[in-house]
JSON list of C-alpha atoms in Angstrom, two decimals:
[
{"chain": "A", "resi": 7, "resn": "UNK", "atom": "CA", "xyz": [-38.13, 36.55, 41.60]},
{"chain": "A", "resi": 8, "resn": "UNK", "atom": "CA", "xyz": [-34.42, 37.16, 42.76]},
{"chain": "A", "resi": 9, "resn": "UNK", "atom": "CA", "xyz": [-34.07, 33.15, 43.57]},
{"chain": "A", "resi": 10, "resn": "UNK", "atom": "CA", "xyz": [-35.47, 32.37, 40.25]},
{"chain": "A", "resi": 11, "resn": "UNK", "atom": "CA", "xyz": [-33.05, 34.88, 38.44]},
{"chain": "A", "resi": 12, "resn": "UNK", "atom": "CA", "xyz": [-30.07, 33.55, 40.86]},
{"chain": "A", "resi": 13, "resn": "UNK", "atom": "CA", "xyz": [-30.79, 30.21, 39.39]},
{"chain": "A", "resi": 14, "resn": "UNK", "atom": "CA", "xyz": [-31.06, 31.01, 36.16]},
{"chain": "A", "resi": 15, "resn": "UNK", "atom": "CA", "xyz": [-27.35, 32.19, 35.96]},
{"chain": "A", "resi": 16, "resn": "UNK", "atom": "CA", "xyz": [-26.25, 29.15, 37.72]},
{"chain": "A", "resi": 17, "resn": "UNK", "atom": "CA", "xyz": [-27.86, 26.79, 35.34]},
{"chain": "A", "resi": 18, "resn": "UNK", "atom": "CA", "xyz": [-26.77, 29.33, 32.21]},
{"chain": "A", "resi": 19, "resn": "UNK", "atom": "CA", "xyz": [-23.13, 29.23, 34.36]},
{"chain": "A", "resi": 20, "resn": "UNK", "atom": "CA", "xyz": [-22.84, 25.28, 34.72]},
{"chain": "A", "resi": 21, "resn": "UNK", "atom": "CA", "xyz": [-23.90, 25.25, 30.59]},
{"chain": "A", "resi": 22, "resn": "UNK", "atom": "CA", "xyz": [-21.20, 27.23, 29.64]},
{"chain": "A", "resi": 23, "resn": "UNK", "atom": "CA", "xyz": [-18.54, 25.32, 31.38]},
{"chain": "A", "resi": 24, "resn": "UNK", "atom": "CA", "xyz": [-19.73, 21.85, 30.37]},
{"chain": "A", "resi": 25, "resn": "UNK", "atom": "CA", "xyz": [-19.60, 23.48, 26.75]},
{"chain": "A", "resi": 26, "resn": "UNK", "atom": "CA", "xyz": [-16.29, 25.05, 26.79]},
{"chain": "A", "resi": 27, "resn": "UNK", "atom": "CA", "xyz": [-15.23, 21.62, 28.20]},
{"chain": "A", "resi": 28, "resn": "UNK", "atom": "CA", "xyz": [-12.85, 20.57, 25.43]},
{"chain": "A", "resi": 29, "resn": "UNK", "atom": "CA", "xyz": [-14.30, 17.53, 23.47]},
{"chain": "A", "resi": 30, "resn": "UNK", "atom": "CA", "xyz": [-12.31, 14.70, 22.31]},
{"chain": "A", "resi": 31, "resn": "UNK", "atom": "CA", "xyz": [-9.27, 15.76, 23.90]},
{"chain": "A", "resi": 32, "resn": "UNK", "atom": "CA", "xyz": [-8.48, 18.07, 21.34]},
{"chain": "A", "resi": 33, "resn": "UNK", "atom": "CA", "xyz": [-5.25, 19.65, 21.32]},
{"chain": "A", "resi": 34, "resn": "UNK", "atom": "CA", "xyz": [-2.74, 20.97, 19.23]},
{"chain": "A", "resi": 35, "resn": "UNK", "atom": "CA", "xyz": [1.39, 20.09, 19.32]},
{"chain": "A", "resi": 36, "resn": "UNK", "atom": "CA", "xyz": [4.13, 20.98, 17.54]},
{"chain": "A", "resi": 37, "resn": "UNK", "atom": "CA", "xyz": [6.01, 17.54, 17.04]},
{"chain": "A", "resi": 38, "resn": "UNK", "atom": "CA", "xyz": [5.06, 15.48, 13.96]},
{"chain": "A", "resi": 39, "resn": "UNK", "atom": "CA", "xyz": [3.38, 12.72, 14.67]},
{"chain": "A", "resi": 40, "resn": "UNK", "atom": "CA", "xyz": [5.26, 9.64, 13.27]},
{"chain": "A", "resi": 41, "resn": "UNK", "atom": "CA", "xyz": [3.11, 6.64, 13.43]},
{"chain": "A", "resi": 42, "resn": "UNK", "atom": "CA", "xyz": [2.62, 3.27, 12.06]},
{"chain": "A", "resi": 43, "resn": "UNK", "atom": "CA", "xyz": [-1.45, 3.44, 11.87]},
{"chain": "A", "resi": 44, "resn": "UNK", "atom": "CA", "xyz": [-3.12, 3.73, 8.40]},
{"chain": "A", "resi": 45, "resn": "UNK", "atom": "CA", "xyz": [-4.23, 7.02, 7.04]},
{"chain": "A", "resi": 46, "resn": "UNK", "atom": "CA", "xyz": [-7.65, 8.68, 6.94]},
{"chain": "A", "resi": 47, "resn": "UNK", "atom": "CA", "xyz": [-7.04, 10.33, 4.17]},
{"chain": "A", "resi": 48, "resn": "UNK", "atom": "CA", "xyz": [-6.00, 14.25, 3.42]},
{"chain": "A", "resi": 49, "resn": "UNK", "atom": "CA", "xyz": [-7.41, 17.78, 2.87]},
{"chain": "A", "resi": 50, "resn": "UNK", "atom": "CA", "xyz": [-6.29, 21.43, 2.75]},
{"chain": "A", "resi": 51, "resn": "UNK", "atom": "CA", "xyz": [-7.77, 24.63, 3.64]},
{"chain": "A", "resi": 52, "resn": "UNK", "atom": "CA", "xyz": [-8.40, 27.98, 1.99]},
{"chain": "A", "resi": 53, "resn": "UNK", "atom": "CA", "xyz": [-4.92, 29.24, 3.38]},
{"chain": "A", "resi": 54, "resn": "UNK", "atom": "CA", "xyz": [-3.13, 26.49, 1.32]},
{"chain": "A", "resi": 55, "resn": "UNK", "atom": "CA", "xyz": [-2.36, 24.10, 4.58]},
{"chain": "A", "resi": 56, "resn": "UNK", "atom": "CA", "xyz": [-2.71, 20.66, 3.62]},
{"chain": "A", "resi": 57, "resn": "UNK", "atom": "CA", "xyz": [-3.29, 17.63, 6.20]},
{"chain": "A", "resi": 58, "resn": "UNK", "atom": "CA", "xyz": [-2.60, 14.18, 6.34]},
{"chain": "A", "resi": 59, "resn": "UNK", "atom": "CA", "xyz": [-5.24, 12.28, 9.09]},
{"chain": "A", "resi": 60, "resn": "UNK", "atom": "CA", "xyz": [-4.45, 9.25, 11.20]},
{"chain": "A", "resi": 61, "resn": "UNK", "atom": "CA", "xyz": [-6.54, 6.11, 12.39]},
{"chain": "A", "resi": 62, "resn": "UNK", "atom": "CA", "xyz": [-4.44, 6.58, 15.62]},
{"chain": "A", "resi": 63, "resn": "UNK", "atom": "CA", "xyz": [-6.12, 10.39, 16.11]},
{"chain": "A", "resi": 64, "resn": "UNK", "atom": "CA", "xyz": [-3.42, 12.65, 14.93]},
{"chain": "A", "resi": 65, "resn": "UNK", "atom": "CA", "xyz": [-3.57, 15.20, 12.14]},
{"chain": "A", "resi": 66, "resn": "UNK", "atom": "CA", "xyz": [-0.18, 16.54, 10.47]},
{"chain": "A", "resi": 67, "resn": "UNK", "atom": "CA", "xyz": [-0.44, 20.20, 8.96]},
{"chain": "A", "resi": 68, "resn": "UNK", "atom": "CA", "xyz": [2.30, 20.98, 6.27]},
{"chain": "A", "resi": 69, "resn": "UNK", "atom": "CA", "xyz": [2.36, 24.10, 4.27]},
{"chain": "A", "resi": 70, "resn": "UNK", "atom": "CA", "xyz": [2.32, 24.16, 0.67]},
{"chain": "A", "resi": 71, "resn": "UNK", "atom": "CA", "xyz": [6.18, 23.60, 0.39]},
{"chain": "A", "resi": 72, "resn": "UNK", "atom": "CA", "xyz": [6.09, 20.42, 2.81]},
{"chain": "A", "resi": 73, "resn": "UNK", "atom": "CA", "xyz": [7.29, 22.08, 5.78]},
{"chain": "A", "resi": 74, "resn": "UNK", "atom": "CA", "xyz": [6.03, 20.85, 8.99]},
{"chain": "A", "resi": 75, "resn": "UNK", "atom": "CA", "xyz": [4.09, 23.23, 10.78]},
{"chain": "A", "resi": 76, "resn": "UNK", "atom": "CA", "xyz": [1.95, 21.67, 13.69]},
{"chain": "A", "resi": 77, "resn": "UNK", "atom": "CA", "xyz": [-0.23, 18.62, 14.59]},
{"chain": "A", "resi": 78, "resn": "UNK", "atom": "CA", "xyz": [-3.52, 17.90, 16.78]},
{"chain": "A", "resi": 79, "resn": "UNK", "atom": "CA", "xyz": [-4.25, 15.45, 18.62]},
{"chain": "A", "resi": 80, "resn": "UNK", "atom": "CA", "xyz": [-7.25, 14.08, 19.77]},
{"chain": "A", "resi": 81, "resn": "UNK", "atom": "CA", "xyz": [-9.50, 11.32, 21.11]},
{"chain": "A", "resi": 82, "resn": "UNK", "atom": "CA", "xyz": [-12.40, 9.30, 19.16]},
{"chain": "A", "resi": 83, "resn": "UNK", "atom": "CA", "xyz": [-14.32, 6.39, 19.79]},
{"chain": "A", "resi": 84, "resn": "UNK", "atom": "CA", "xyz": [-13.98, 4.68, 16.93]},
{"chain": "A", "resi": 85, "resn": "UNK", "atom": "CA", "xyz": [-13.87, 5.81, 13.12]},
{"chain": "A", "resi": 86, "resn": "UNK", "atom": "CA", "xyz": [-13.40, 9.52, 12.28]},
{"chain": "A", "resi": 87, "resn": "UNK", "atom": "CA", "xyz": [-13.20, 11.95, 9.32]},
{"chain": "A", "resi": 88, "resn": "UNK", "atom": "CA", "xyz": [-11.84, 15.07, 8.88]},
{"chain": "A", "resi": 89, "resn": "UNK", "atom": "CA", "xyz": [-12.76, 18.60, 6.71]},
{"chain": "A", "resi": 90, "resn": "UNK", "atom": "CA", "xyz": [-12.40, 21.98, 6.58]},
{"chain": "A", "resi": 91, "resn": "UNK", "atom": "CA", "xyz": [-15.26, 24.76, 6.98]},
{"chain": "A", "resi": 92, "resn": "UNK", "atom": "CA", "xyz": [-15.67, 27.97, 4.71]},
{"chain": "A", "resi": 93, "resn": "UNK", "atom": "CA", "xyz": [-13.42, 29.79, 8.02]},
{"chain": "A", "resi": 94, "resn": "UNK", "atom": "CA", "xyz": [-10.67, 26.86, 7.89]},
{"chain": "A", "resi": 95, "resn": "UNK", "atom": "CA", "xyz": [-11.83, 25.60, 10.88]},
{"chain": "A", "resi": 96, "resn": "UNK", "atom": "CA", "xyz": [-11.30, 21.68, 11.07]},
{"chain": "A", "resi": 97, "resn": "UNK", "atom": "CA", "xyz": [-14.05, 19.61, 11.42]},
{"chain": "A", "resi": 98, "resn": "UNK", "atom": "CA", "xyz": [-13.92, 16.03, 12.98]},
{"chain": "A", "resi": 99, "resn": "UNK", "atom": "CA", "xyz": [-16.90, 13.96, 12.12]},
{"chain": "A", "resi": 100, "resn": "UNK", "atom": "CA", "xyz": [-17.26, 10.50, 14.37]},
{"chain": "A", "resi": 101, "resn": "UNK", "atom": "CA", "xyz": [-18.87, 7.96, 12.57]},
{"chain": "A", "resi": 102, "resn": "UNK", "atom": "CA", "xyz": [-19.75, 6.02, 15.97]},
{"chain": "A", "resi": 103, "resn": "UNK", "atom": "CA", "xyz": [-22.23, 8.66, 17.39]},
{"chain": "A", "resi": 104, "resn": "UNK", "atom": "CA", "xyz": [-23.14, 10.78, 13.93]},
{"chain": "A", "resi": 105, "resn": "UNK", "atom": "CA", "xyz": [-21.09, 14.27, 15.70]},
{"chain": "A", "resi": 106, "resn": "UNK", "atom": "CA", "xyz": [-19.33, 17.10, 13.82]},
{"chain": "A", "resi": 107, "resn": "UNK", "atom": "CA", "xyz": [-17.26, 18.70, 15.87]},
{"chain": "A", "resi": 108, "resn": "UNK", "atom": "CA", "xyz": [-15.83, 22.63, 14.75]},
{"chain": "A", "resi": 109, "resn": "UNK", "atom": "CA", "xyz": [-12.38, 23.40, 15.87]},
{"chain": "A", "resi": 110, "resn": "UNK", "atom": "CA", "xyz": [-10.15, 26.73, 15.49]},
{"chain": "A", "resi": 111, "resn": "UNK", "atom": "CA", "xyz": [-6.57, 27.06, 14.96]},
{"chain": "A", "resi": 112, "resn": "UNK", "atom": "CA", "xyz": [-6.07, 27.22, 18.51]},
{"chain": "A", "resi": 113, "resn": "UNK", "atom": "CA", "xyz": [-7.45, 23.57, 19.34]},
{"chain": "A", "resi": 114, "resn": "UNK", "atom": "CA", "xyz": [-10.43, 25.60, 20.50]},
{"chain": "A", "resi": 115, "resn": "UNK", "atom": "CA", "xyz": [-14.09, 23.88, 19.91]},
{"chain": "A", "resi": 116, "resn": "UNK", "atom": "CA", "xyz": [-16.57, 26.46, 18.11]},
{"chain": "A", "resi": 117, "resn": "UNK", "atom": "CA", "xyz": [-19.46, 24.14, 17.91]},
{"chain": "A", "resi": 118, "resn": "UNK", "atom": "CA", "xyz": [-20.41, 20.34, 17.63]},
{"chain": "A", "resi": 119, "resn": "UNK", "atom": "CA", "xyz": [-23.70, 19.52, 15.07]},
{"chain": "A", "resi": 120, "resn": "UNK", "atom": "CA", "xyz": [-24.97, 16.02, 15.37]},
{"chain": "A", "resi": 121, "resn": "UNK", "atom": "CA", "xyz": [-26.48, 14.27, 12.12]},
{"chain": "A", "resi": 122, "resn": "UNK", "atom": "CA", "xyz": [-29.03, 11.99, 12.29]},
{"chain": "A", "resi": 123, "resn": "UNK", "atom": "CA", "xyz": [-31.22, 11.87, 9.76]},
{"chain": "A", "resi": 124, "resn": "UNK", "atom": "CA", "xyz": [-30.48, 8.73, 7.72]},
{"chain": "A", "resi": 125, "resn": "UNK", "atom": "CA", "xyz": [-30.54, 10.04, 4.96]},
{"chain": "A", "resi": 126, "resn": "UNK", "atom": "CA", "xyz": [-27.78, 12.71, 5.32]},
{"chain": "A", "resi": 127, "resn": "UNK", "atom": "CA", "xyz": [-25.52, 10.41, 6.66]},
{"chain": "A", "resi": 128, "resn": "UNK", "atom": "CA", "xyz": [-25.93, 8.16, 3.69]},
{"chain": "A", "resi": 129, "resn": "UNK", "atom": "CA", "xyz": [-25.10, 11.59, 1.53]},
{"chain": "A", "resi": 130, "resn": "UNK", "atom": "CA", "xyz": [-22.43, 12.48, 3.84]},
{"chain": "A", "resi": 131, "resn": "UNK", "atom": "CA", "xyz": [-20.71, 8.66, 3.91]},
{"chain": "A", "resi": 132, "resn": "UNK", "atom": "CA", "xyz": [-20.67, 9.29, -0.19]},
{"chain": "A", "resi": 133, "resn": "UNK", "atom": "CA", "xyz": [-19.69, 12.42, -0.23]},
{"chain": "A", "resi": 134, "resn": "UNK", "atom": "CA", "xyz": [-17.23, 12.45, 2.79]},
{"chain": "A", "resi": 135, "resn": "UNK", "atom": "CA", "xyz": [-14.66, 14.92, 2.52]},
{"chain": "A", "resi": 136, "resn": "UNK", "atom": "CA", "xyz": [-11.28, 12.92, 3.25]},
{"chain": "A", "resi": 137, "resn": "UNK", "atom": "CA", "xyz": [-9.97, 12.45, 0.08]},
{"chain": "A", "resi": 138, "resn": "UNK", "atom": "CA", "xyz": [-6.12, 11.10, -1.98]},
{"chain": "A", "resi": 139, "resn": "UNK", "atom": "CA", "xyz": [-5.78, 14.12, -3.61]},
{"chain": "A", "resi": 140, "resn": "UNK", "atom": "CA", "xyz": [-6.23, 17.45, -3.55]},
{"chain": "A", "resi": 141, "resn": "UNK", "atom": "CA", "xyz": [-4.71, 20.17, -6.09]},
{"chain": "A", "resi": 142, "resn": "UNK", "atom": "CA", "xyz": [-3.84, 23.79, -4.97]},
{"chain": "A", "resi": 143, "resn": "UNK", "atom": "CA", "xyz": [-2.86, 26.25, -7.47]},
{"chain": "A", "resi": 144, "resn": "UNK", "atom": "CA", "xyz": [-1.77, 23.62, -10.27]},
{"chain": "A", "resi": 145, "resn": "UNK", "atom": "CA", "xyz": [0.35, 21.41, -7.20]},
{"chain": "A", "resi": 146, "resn": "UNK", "atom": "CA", "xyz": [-1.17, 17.85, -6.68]},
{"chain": "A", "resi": 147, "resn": "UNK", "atom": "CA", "xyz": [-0.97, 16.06, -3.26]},
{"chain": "A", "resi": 148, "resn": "UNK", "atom": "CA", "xyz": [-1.73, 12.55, -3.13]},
{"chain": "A", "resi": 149, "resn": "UNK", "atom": "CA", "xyz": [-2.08, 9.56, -0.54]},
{"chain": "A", "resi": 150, "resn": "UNK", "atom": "CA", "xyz": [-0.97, 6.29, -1.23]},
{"chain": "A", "resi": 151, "resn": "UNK", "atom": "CA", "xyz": [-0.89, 3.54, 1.28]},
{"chain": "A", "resi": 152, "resn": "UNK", "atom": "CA", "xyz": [-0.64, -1.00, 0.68]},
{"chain": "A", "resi": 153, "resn": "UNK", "atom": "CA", "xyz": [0.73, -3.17, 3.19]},
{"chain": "A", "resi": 154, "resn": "UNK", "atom": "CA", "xyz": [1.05, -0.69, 5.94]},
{"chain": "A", "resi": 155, "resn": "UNK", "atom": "CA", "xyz": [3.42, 1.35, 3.80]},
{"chain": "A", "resi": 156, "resn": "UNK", "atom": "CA", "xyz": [2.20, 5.47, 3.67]},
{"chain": "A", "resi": 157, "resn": "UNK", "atom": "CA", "xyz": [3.33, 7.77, 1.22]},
{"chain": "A", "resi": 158, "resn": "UNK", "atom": "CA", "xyz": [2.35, 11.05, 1.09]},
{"chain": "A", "resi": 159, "resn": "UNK", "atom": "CA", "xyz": [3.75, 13.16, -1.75]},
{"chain": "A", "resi": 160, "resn": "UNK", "atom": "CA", "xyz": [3.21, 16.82, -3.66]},
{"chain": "A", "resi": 161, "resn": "UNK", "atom": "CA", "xyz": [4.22, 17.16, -7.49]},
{"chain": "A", "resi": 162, "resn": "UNK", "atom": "CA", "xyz": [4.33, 20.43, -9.11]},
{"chain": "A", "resi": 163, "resn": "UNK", "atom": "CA", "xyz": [3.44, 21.36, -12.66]},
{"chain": "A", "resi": 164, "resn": "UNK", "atom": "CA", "xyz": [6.14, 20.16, -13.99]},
{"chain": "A", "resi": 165, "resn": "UNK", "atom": "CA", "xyz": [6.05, 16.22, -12.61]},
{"chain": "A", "resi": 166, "resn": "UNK", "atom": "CA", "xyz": [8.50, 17.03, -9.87]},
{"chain": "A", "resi": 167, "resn": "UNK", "atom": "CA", "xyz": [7.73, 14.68, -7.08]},
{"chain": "A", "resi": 168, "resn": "UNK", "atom": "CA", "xyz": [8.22, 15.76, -3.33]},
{"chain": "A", "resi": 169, "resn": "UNK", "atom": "CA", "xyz": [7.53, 13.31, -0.86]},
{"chain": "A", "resi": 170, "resn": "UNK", "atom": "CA", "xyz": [6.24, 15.07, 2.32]},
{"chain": "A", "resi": 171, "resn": "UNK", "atom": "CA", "xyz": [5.60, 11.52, 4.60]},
{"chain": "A", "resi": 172, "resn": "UNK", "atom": "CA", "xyz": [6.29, 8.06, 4.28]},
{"chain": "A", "resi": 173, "resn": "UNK", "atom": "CA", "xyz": [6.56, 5.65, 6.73]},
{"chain": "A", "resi": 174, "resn": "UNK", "atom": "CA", "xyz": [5.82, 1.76, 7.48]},
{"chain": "A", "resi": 175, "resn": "UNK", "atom": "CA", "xyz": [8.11, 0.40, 4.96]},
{"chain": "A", "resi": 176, "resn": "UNK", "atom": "CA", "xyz": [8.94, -1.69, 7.47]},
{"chain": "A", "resi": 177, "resn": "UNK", "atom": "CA", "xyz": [5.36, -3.11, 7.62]},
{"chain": "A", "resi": 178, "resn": "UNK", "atom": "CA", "xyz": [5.72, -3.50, 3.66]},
{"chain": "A", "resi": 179, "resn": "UNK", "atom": "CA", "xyz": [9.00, -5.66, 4.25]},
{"chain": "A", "resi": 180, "resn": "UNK", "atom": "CA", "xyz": [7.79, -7.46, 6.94]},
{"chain": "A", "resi": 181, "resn": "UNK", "atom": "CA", "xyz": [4.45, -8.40, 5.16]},
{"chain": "A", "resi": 182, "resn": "UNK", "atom": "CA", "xyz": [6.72, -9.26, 2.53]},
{"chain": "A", "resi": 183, "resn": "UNK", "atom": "CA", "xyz": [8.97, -11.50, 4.19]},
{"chain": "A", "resi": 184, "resn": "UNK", "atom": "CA", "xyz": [5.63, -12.93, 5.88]},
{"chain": "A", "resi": 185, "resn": "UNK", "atom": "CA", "xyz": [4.08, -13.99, 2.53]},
{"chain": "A", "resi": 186, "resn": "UNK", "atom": "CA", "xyz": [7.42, -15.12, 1.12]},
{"chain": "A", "resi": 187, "resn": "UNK", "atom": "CA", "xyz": [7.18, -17.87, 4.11]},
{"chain": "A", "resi": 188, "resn": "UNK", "atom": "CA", "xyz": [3.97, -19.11, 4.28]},
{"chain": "A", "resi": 189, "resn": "UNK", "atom": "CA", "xyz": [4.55, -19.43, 0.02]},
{"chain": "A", "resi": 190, "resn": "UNK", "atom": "CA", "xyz": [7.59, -21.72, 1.01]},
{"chain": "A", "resi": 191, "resn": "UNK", "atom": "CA", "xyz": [5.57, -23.30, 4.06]},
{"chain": "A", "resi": 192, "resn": "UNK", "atom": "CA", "xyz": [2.94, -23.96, 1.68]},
{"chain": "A", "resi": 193, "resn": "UNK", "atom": "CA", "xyz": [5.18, -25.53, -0.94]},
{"chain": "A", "resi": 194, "resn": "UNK", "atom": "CA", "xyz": [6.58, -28.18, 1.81]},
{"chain": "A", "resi": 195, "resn": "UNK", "atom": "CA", "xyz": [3.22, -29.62, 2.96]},
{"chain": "A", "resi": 196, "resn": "UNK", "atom": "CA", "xyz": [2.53, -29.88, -0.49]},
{"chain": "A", "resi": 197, "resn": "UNK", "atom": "CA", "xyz": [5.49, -31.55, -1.59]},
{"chain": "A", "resi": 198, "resn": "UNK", "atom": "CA", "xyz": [5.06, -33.30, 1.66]},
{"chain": "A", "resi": 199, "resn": "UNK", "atom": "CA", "xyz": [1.52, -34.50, 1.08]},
{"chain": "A", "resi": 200, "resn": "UNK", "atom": "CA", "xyz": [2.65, -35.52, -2.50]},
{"chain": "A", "resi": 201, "resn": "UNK", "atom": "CA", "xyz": [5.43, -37.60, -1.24]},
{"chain": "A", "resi": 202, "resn": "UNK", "atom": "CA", "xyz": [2.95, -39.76, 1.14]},
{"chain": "A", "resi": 203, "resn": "UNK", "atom": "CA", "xyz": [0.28, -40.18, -1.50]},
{"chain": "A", "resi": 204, "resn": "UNK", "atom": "CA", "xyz": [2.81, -41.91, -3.83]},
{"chain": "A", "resi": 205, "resn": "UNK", "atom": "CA", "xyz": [4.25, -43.92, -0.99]},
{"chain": "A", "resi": 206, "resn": "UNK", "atom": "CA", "xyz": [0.42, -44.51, -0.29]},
{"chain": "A", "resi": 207, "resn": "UNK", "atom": "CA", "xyz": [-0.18, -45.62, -3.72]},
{"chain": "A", "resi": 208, "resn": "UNK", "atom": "CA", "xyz": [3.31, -47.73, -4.32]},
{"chain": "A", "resi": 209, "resn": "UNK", "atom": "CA", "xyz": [2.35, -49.61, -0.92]},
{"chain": "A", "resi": 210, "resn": "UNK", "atom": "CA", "xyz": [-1.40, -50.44, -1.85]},
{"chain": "A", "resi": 211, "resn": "UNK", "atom": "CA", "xyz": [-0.40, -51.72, -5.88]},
{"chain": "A", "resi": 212, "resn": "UNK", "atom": "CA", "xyz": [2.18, -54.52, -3.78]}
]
């Protein structure tokens, strides 16, 4: 009976630490993450936080004013979305394997659900939560990304614009400069390809 009870608590014991393991790397930092990738998209919380996601796995927290306030970081295989839970926790779904993971303030995981009935998935993919604008208290935020160029912006009551992030205008300018060439590239083998067909022609009337 003792053995049996003995191994009971090291099963129960090995449990715990494989779930207080923490999943996808989470972690939290206090350096905003600057990046190149496209956004997720953007939610808030009940304490007025707002977030900006990342395909690279980072998630920026600014308070209502814009300010800066922390980031996690994290590690998913493959597509992800993000929410918050009635406590503000943050939720990370990952669209490869159907899991929710619950995280605290403190980069701490509460809880991971998995979804696989088919048919909640197809309600959640509708429905998902990552959004290009939320309003708090009368302020919009709102996400707007083309050509690798992210702006990410608050504008009060009165139609005052803030921008909180932007980056990758260099994407924009270099996608730009891209298109501009391959219009000029494109107008040379035409002009080219004209040029021989009348030759063509001229040579086959003699």
């Amino acid at each position: 009976m003792s053995l049996i009870m003995l191994l009971n608590v090291g099963i129960g014991n090995v449990y715990a630490d494989e779930t207080g393991k923490n999943a996808l790397n989470f972690r939290k930092i206090y350096k905003e993450h600057r990046t190149y990738s496209s956004a997720v998209g953007i939610s808030a919380n009940s304490l007025g936080d707002i977030a900006i996601g990342f395909n690279d796995d980072y998630i920026n927290f600014y308070d209502k004013q814009g300010s800066f306030k922390y980031s996690f970081a994290f590690e998913v295989n493959g597509n992800y979305f993000f929410e918050f839970d009635n406590e503000n926790n943050i939720v990370i779904f990952s669209v490869t394997d159907g899991m929710r993971y619950y995280f605290n303030n403190d980069a701490e995981l509460i809880k991971t659900e998995k979804i696989s009935d088919p048919e909640e998935l197809k309600n959640y993919y509708k429905n998902r939560p990552d959004k290009e604008n939320v309003n708090i208290d009368g302020v919009n935020y709102s996400l707007k990304q083309v050509l690798g160029y992210i702006k990410f912006a608050k504008t009060d009551a009165d139609g005052n614009e803030s921008v909180i992030y932007e980056t990758g205008l260099q994407y924009a300018v270099k996608a730009f400069v891209a298109l501009t060439v391959l219009a000029f590239l494109a107008i040379v083998i035409c002009g080219f390809i004209k040029t021989i067909s009348t030759e063509m022609k001229k040579y086959t009337e003699v």
